[in-house]
mmCIF file of C-alpha atoms and ligand atoms in Angstrom:
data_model
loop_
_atom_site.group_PDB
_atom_site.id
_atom_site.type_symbol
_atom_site.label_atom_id
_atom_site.label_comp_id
_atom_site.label_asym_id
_atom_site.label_seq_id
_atom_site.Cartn_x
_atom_site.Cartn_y
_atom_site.Cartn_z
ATOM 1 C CA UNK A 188 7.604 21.389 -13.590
ATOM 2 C CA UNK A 189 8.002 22.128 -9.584
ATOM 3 C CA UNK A 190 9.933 19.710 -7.569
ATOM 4 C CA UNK A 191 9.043 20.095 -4.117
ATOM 5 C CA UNK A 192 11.639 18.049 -1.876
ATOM 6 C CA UNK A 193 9.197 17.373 1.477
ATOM 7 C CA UNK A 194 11.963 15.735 4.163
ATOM 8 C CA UNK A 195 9.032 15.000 6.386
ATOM 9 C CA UNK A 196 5.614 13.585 6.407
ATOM 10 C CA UNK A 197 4.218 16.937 7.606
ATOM 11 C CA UNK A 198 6.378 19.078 4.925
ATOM 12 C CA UNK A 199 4.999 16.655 2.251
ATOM 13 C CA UNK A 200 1.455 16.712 3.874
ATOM 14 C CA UNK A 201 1.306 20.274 3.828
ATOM 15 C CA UNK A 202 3.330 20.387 -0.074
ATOM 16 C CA UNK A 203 -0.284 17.994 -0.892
ATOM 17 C CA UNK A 204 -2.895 20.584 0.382
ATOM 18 C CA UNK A 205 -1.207 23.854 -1.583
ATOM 19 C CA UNK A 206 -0.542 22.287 -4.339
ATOM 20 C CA UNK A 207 -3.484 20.180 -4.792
ATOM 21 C CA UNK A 208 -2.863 18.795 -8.042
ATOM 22 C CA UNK A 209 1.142 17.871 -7.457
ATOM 23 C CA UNK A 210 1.973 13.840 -7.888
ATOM 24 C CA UNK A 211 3.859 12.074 -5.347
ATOM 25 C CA UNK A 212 7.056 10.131 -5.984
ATOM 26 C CA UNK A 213 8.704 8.000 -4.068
ATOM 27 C CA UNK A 214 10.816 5.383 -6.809
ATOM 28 C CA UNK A 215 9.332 6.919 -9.581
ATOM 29 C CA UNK A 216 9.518 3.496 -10.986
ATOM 30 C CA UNK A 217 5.712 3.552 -12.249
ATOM 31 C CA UNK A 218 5.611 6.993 -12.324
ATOM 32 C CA UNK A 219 8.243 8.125 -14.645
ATOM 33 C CA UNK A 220 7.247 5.398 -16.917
ATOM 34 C CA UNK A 221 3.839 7.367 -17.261
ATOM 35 C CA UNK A 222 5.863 10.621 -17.773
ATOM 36 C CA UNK A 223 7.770 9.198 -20.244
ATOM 37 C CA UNK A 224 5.251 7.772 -22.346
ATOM 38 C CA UNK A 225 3.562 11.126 -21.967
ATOM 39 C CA UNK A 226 0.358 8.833 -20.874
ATOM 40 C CA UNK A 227 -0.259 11.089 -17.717
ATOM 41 C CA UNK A 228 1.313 15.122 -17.860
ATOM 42 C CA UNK A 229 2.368 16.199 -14.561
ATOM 43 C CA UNK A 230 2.986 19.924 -13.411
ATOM 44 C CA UNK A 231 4.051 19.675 -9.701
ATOM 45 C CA UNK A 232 5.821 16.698 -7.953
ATOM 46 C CA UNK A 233 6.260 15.852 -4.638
ATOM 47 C CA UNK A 234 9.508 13.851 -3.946
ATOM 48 C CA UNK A 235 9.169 11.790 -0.995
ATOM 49 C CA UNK A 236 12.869 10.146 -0.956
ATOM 50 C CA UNK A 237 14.230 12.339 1.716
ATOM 51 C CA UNK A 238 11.330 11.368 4.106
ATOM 52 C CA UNK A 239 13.027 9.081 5.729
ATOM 53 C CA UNK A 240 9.912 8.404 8.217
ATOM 54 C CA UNK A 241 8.575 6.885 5.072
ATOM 55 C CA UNK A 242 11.298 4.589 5.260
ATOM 56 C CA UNK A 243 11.188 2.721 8.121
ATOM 57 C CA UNK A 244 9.662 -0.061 9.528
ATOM 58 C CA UNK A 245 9.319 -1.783 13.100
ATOM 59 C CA UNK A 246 8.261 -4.924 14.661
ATOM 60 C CA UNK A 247 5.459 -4.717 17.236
ATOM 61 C CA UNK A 248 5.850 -7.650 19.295
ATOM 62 C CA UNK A 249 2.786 -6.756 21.889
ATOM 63 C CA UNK A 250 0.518 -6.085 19.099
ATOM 64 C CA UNK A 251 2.138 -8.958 16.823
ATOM 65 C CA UNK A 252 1.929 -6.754 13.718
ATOM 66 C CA UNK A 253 4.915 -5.296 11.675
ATOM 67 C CA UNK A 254 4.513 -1.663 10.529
ATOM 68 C CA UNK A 255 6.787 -0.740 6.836
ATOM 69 C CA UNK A 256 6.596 2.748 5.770
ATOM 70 C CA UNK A 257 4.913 3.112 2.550
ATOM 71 C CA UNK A 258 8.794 4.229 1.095
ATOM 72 C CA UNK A 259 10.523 1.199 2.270
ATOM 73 C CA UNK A 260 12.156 -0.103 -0.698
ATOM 74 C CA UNK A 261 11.927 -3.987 -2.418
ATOM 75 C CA UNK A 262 15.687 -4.030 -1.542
ATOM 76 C CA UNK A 263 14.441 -4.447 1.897
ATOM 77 C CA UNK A 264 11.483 -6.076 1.816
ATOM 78 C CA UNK A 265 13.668 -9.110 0.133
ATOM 79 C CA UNK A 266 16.413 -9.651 2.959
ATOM 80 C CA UNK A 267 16.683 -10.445 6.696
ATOM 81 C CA UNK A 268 15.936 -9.289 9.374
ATOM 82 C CA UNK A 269 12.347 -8.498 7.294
ATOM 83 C CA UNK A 270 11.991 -11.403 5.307
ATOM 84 C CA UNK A 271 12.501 -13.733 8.531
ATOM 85 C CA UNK A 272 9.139 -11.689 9.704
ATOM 86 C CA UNK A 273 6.966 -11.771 6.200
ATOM 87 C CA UNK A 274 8.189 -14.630 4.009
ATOM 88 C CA UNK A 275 5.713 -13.988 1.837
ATOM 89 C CA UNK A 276 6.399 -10.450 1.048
ATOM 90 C CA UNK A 277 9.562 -10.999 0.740
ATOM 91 C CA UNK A 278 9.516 -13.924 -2.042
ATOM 92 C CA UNK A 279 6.568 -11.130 -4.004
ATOM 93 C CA UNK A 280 9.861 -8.204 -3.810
ATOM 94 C CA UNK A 281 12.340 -10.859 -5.170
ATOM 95 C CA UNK A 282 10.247 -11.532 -8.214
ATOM 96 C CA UNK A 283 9.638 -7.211 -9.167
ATOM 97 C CA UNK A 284 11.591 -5.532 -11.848
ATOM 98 C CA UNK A 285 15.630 -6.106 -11.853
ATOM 99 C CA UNK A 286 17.720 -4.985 -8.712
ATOM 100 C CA UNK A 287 17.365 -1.774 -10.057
ATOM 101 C CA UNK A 288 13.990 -1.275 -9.794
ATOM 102 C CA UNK A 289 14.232 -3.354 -6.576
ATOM 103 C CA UNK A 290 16.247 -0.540 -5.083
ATOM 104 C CA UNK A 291 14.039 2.664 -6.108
ATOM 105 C CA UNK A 292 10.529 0.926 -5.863
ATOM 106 C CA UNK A 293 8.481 0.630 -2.773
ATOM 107 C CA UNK A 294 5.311 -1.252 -1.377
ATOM 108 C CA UNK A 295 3.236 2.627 -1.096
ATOM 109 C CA UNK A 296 4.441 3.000 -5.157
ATOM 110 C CA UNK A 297 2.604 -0.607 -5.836
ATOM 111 C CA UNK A 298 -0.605 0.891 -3.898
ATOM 112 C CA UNK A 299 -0.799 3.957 -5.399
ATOM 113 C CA UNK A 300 -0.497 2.743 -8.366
ATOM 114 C CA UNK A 301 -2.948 -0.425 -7.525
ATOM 115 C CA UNK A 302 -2.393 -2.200 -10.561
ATOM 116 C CA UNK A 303 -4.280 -5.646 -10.285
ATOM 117 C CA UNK A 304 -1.032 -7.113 -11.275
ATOM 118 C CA UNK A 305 1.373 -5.247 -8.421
ATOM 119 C CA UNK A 306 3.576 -7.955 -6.987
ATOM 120 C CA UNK A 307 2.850 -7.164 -3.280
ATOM 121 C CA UNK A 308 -0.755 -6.509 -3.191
ATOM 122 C CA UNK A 309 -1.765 -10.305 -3.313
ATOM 123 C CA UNK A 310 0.828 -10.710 -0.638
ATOM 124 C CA UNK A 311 -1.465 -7.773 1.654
ATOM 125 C CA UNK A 312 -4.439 -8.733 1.065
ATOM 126 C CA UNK A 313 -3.772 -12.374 2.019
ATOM 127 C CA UNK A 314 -2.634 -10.895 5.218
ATOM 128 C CA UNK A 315 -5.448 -8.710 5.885
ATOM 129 C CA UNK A 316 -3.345 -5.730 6.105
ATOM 130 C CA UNK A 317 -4.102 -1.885 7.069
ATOM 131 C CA UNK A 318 -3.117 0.889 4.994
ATOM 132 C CA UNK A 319 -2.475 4.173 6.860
ATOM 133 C CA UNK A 320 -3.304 7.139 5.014
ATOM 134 C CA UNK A 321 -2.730 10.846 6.517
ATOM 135 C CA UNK A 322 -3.883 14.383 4.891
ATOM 136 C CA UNK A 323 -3.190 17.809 6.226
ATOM 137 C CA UNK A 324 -6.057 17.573 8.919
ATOM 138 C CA UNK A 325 -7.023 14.113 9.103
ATOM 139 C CA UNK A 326 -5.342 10.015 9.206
ATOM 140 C CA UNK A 327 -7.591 7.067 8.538
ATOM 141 C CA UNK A 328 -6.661 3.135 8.684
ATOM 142 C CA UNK A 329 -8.405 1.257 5.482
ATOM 143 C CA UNK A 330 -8.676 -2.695 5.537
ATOM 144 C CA UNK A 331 -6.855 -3.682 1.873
ATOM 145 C CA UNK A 332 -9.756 -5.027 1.078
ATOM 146 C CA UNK A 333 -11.415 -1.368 0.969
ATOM 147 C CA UNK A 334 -8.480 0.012 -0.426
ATOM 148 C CA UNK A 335 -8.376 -1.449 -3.693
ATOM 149 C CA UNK A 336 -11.432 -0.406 -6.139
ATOM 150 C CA UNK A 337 -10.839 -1.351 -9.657
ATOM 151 C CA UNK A 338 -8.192 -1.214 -12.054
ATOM 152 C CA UNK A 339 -5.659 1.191 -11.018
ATOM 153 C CA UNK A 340 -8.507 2.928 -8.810
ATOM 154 C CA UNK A 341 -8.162 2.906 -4.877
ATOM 155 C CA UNK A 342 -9.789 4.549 -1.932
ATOM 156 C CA UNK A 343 -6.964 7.031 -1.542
ATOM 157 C CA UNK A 344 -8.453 10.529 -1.355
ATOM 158 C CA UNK A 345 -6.101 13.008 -3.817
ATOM 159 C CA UNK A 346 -5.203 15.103 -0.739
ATOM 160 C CA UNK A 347 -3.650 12.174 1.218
ATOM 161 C CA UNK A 348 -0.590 10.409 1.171
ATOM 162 C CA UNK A 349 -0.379 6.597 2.258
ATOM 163 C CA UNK A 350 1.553 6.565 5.051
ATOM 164 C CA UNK A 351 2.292 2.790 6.210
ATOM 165 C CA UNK A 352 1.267 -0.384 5.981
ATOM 166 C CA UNK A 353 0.746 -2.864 9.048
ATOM 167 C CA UNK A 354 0.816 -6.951 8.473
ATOM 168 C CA UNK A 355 0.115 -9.491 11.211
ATOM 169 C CA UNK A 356 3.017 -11.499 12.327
ATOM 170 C CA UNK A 357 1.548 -14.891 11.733
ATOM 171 C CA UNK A 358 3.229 -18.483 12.581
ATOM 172 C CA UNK A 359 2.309 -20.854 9.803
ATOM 173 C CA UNK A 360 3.743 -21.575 6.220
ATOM 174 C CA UNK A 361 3.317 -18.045 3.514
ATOM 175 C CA UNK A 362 4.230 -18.276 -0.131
ATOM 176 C CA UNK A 363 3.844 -16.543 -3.394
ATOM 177 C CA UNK A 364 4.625 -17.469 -6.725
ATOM 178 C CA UNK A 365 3.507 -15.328 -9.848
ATOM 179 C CA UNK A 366 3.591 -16.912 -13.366
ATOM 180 C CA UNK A 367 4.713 -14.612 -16.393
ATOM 181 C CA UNK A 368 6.608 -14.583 -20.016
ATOM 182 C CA UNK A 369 10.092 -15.382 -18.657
ATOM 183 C CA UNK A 370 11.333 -15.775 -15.034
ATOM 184 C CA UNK A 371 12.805 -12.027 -14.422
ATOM 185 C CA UNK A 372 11.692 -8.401 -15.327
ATOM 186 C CA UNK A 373 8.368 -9.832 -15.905
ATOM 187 C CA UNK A 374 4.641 -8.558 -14.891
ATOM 188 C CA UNK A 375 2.815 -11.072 -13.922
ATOM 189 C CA UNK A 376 0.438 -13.050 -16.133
ATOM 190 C CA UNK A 377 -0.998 -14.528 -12.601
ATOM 191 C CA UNK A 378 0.208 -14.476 -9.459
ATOM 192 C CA UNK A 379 -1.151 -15.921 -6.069
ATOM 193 C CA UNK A 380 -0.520 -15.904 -2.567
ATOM 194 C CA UNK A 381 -1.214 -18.000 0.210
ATOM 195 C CA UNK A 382 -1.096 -17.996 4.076
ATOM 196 C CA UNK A 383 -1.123 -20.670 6.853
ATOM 197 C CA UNK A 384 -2.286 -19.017 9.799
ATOM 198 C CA UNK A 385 -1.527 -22.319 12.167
ATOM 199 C CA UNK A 386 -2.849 -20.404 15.708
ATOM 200 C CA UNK A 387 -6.188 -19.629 14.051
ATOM 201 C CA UNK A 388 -6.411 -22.299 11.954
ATOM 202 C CA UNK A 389 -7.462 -20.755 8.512
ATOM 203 C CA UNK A 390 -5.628 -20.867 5.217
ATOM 204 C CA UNK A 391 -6.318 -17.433 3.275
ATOM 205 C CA UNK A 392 -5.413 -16.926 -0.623
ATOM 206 C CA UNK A 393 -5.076 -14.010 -2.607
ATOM 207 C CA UNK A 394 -4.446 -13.738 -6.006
ATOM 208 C CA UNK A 395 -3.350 -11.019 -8.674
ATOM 209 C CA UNK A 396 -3.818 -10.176 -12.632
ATOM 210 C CA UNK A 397 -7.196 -12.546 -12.640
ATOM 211 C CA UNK A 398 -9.473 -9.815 -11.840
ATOM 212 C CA UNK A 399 -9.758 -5.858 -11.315
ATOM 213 C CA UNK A 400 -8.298 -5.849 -8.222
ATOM 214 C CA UNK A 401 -6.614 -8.443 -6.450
ATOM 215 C CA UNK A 402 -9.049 -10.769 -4.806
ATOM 216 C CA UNK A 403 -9.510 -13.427 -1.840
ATOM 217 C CA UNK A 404 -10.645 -17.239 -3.039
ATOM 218 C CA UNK A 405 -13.387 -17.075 -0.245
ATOM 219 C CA UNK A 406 -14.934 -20.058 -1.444
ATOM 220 C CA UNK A 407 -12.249 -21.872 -1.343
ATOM 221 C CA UNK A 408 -11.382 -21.074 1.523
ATOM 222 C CA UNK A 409 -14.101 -21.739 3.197
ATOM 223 C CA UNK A 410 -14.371 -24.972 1.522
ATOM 224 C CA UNK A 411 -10.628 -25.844 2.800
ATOM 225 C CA UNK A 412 -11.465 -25.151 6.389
ATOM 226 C CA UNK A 413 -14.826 -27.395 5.889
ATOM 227 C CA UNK A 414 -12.582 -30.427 4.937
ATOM 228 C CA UNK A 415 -9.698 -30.420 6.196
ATOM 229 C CA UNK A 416 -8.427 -28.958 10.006
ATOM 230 C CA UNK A 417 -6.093 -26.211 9.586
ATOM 231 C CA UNK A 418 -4.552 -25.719 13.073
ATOM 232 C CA UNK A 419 -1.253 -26.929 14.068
ATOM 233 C CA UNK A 420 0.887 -28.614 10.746
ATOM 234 C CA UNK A 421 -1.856 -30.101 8.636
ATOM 235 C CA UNK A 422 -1.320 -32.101 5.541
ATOM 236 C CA UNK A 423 -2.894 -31.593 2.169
ATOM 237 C CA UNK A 424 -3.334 -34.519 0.063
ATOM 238 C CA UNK A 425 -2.915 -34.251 -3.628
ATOM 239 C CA UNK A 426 -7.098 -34.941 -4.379
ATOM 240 C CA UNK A 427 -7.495 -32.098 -1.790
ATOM 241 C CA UNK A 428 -4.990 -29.333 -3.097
ATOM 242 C CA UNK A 429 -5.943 -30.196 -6.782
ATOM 243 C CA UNK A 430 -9.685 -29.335 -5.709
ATOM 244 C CA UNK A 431 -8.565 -26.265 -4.079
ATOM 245 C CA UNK A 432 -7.402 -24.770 -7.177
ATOM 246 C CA UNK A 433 -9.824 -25.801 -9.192
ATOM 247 C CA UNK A 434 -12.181 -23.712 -6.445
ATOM 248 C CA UNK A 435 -10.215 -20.752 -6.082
ATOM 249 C CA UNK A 436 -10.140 -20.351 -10.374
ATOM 250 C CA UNK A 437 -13.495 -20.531 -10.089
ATOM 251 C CA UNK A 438 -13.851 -17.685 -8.422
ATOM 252 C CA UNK A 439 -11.363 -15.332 -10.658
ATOM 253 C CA UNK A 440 -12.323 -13.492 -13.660
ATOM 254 C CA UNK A 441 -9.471 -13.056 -16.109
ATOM 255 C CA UNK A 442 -9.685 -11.233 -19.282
ATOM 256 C CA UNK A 443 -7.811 -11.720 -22.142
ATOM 257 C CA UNK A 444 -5.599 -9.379 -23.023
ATOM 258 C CA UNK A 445 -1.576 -8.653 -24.711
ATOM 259 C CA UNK A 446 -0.179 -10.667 -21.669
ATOM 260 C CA UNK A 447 -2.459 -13.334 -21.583
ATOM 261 C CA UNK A 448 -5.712 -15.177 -22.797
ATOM 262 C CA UNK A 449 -8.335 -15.492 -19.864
ATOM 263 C CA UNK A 450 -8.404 -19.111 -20.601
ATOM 264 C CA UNK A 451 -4.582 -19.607 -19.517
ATOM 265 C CA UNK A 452 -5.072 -17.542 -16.712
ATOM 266 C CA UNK A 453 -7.709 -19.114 -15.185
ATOM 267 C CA UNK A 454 -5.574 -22.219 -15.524
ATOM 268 C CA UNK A 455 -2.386 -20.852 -13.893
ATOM 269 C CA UNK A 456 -4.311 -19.637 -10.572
ATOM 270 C CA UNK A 457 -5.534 -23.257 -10.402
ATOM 271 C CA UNK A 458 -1.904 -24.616 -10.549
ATOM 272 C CA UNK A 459 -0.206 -22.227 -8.375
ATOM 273 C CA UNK A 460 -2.793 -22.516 -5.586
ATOM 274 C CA UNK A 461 -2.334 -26.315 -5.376
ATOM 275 C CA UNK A 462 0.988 -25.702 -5.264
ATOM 276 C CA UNK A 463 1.069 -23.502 -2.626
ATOM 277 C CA UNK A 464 -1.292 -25.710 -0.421
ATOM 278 C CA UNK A 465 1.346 -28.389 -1.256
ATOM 279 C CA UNK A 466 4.068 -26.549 0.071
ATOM 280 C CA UNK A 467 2.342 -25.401 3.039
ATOM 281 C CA UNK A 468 1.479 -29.210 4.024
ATOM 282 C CA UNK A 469 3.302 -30.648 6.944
ATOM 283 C CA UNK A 470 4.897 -27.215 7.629
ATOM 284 C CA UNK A 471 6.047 -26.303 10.653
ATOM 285 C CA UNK A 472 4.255 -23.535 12.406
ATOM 286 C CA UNK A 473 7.154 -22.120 13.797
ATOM 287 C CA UNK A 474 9.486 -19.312 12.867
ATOM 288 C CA UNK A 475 12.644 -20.586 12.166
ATOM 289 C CA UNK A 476 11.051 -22.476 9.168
ATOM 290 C CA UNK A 477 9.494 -19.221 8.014
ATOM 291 C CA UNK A 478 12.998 -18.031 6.017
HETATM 292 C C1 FAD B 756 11.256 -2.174 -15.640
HETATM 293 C C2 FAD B 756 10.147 -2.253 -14.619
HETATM 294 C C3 FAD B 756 9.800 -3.487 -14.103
HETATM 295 C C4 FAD B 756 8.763 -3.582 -13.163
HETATM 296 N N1 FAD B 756 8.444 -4.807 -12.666
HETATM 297 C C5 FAD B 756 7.448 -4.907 -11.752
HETATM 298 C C6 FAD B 756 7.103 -6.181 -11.214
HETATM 299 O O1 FAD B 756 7.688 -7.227 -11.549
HETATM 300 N N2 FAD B 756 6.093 -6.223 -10.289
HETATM 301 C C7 FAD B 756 5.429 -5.091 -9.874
HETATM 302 O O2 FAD B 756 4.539 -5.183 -9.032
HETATM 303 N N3 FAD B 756 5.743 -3.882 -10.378
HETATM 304 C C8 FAD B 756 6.730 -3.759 -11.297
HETATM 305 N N4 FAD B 756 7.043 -2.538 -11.809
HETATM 306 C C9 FAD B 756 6.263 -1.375 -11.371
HETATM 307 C C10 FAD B 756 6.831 -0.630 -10.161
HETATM 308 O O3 FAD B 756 8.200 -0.897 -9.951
HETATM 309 C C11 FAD B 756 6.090 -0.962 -8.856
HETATM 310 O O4 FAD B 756 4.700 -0.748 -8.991
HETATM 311 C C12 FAD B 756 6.610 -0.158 -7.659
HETATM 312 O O5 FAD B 756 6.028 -0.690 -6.485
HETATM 313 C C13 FAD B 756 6.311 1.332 -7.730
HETATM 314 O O6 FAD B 756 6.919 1.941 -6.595
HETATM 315 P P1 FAD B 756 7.600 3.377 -6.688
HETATM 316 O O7 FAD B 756 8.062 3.725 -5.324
HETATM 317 O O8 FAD B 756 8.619 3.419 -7.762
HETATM 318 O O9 FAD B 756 6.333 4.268 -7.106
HETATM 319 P P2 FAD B 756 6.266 5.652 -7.890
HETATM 320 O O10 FAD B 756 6.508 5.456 -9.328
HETATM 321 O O11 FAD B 756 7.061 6.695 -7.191
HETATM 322 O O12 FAD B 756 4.715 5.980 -7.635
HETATM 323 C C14 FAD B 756 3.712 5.146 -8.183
HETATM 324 C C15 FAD B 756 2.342 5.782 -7.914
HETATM 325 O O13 FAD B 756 2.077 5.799 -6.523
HETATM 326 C C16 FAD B 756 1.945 7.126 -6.032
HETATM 327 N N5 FAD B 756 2.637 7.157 -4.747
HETATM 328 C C17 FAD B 756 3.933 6.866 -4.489
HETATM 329 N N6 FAD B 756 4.171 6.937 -3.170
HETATM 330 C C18 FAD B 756 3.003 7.292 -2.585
HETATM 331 C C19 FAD B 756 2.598 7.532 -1.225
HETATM 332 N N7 FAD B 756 3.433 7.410 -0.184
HETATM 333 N N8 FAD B 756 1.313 7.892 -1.004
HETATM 334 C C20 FAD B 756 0.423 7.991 -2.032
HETATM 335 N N9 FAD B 756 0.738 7.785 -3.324
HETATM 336 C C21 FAD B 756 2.027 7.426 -3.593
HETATM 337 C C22 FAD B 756 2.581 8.015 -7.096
HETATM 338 O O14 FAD B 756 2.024 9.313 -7.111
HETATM 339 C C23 FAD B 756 2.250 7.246 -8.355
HETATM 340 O O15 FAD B 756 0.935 7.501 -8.769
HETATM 341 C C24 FAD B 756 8.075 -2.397 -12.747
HETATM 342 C C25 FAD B 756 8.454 -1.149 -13.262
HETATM 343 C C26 FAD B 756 9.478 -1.073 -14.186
HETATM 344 C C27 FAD B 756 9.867 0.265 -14.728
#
């Protein structure tokens, strides 16, 4: 095996295009798991951890959007100064893995591995991220919602690298909550995630492990902003949030499988969206409540 140690997006850019076949690592939290249990042989590898580009992130207050580098670690996502930004993604780090796994695994790992079950994706597609994705000769910007394809299929090209991701910086409740075995070191059995975006007035939910790919509740959404207003600090009734979940499982489609029947599943995405609406009534749409 060839370990090629790129220290900069280019160096790893241009490692990608001669060695076409060569897997990228950044955690290795997903991908030495597949190494290990010899489901996936790989000949060259690409370590990104010394691209410390990959690493950072940056708050664009003009643009209200916060850029994290697709090597950021959990470890970061979880704490201030970034959690104060995205509440949302941070609560979806806190619940991966152990602290260990927190420390090596990133948000780029969960997307190019794009597991329907990946703790952050819900989380980015709620928030209508942008992936940024660079090869040797080109970059592109892909909505989330084009990114993601099937089951551990996305619209990364083999000859790129996902550079980024950018989130809105929203004003309004966000929370996840994800449903498994046991409360730690657990993949989820469902997971959802929802966002109040109180200047637009729009609720948006997202969940994960119901489907292929992580998918919106557009019907219930739409069905939320038809009867009830969403601007400002609304308040959800119980009657109301109760019928919002039972929408949004409506709209999932859960298998069975060795984590979970389809049945259950469908059940749990109807329980943690009413909670989430719950949560998110009467909150303020200000920062300082956003911790
Ligand atoms: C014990 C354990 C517990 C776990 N618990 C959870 C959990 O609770 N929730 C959860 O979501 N996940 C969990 N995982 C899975 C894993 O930690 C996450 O998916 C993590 O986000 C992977 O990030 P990584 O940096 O380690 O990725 P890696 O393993 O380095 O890479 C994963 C895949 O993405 C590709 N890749 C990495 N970086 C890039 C890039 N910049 N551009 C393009 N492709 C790239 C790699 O080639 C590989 O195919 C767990 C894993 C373990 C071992």
């Amino acid at each position: 095996m060839t370990v090629i140690n790129a220290r900069s997006v280019d160096e790893a850019l241009t490692a990608l295009r001669d060695h076409p076949r060569a897997r990228l690592l950044q955690g290795g939290t997903d991908l030495m798991v597949e190494v290990n249990l010899q489901r996936t042989s790989v000949q060259d590898v690409i370590a990104l951890r010394q691209v410390s580009e990959l690493r950072r992130w940056h708050v664009d207050e003009q643009s209200r959007a916060v850029r994290i580098g697709a090597g950021v670690p959990y470890a970061e996502l979880e704490r201030n100064p970034l959690a104060l930004h995205l509440p949302a993604l941070a609560q979806a780090a806190r619940t991966v893995g152990s602290p260990q796994i927190r420390a090596a695994g990133s948000l780029g790992g969960n997307l190019g591995t794009c597991s329907p079950a990946g703790d952050g994706l819900p989380v980015l597609s709620a928030m209508d991220a942008v992936v940024h994705l660079r090869s040797a000769t080109d970059s592109r910007d892909v909505s989330i919602h084009d990114f993601m394809l099937g089951v551990k299929r996305s619209a990364r090209r083999p000859d790129e690298l996902i550079v980024a991701v950018t989130l809105p910086l929203l004003d309004g409740f966000q929370g996840y909550a994800k449903v498994g075995t046991r409360n730690a070191m657990v993949i989820s059995v469902a997971s959802a995630c929802l966002i109040h975006d109180a200047s637009e007035g729009s609720i948006r939910l997202a969940y994960g492990a119901v489907a292929p790919t992580v998918v919106r509740a557009r019907n219930a959404e739409r069905w939320l902003a038809a009867n009830a207003p969403l601007r400002g600090r609304p308040v959800f009734d119980r009657a109301l949030a109760s019928e919002f979940g039972r929408r949004a499982a409506e709209e999932c489609a859960p298998i069975d499988d060795h984590r979970s029947t389809a049945r259950y599943r469908r059940h749990a995405v109807a329980v943690l969206a009413e909670r989430l609406l719950l949560q998110a009534s009467g909150y303020g749409a200000s920062r300082e409540h956003t911790t």
